Short mmCIF file of C-alpha atoms in Angstrom, two decimals:
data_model
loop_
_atom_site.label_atom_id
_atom_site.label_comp_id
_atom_site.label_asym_id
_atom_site.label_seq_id
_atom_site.Cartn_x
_atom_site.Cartn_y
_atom_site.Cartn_z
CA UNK A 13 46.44 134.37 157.59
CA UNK A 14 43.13 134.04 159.41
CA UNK A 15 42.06 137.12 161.83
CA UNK A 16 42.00 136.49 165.23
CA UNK A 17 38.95 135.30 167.03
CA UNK A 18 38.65 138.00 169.65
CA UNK A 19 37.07 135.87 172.01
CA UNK A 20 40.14 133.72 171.99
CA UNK A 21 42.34 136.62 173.36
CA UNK A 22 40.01 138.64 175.64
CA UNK A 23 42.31 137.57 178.94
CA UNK A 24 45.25 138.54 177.04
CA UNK A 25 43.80 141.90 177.12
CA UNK A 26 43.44 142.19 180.77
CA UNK A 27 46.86 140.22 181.71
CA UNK A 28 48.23 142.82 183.25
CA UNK A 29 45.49 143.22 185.31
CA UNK A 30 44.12 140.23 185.88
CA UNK A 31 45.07 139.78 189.81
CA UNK A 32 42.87 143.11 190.68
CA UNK A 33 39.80 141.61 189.08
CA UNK A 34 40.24 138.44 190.76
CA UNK A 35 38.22 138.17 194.29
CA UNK A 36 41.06 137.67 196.45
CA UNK A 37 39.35 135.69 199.69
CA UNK A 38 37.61 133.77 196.59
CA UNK A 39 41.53 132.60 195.26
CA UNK A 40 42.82 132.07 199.01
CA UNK A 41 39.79 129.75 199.69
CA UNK A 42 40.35 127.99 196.87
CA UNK A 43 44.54 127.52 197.22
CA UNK A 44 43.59 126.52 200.76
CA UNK A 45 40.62 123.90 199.70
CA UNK A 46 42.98 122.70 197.19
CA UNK A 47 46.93 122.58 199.05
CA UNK A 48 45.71 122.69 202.66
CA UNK A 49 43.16 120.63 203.05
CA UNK A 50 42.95 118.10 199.51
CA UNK A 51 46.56 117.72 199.67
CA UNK A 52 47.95 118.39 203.00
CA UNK A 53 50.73 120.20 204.06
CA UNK A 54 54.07 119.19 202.58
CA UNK A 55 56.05 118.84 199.35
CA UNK A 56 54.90 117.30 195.79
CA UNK A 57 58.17 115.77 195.01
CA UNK A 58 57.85 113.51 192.34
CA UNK A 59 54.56 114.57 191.62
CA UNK A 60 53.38 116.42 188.56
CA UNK A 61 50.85 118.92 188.34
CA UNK A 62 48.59 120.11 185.28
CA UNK A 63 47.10 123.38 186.17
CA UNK A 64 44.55 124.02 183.10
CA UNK A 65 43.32 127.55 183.39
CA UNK A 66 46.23 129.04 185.23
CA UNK A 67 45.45 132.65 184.98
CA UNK A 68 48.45 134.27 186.90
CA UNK A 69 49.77 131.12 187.63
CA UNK A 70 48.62 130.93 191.76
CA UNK A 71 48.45 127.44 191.77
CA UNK A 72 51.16 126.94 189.56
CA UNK A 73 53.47 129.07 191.72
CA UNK A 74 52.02 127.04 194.90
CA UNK A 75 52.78 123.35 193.59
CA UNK A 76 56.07 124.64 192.08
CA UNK A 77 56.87 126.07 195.65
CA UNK A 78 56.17 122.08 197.03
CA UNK A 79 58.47 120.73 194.19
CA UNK A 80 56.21 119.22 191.98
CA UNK A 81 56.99 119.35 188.33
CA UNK A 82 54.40 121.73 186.76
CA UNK A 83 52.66 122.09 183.46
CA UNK A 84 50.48 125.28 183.18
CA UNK A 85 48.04 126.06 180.71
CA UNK A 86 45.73 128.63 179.68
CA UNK A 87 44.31 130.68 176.69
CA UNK A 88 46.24 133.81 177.18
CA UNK A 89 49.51 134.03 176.07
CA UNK A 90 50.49 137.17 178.08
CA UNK A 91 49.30 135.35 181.50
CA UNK A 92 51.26 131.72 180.62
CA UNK A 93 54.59 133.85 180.02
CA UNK A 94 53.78 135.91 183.65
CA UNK A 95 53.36 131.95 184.72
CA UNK A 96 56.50 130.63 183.65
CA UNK A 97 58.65 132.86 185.02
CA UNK A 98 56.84 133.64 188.03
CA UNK A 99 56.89 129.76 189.07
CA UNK A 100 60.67 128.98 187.80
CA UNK A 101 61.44 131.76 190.23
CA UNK A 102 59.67 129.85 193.00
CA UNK A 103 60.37 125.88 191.73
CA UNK A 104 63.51 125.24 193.15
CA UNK A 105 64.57 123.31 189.66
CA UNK A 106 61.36 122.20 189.05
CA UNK A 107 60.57 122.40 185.23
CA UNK A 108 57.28 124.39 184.51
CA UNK A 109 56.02 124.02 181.06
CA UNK A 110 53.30 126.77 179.73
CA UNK A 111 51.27 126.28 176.38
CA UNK A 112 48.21 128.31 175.13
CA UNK A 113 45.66 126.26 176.05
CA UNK A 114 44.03 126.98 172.47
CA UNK A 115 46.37 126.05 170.48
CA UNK A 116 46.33 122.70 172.47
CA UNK A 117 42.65 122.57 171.47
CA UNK A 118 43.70 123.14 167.84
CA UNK A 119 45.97 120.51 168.02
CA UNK A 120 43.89 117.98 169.30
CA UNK A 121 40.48 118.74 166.96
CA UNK A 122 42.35 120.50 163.96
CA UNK A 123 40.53 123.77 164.16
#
């Protein structure tokens, strides 16, 4: 088996930390820019959201809260499965996928 690229995994490493070292008016500003005022208030019903780079999952968590059906990826493992559950909690029956967003990458180019 080949050794793990540590790069790859860094943010697994800090998942369970990973909201304190974000700048929190930085994330609000950006939820805002992005739900508030790019997509006005209201629900996502029948809409589907791909949230590449999901972190903790705060935009995931915010479209799944508006109904949309949600696919969230990102390179840490430990943060997608934080993700998932935090946004089924939220979706109302709104199906949120997660998949590492590396193993997408291998997928697609084969390395």
């Amino acid at each position: 088996m080949a050794a793990r690229d540590p790069k790859l995994y860094f943010y697994d490493t800090i998942a369970d930390r990973f909201d304190e070292l974000v700048n929190a008016y930085d994330l609000r500003r950006r939820l805002e820019i992005v739900f508030d005022e790019l997509l006005g208030p209201g629900d996502l019903t029948g809409r589907t959201v791909l949230d590449v780079g999901c972190g903790s999952g705060w935009f995931s968590r915010e479209a799944a809260r508006r109904d949309a059906r949600v696919t969230s990826l990102d390179i840490a493992l430990r943060l997608l499965h934080e993700t998932g559950r935090e946004s089924r909690a939220v979706s109302n029956g709104t199906r949120t996928g997660a998949s590492p967003a590396a193993d997408s990458n291998r997928a697609a180019t084969g390395r």
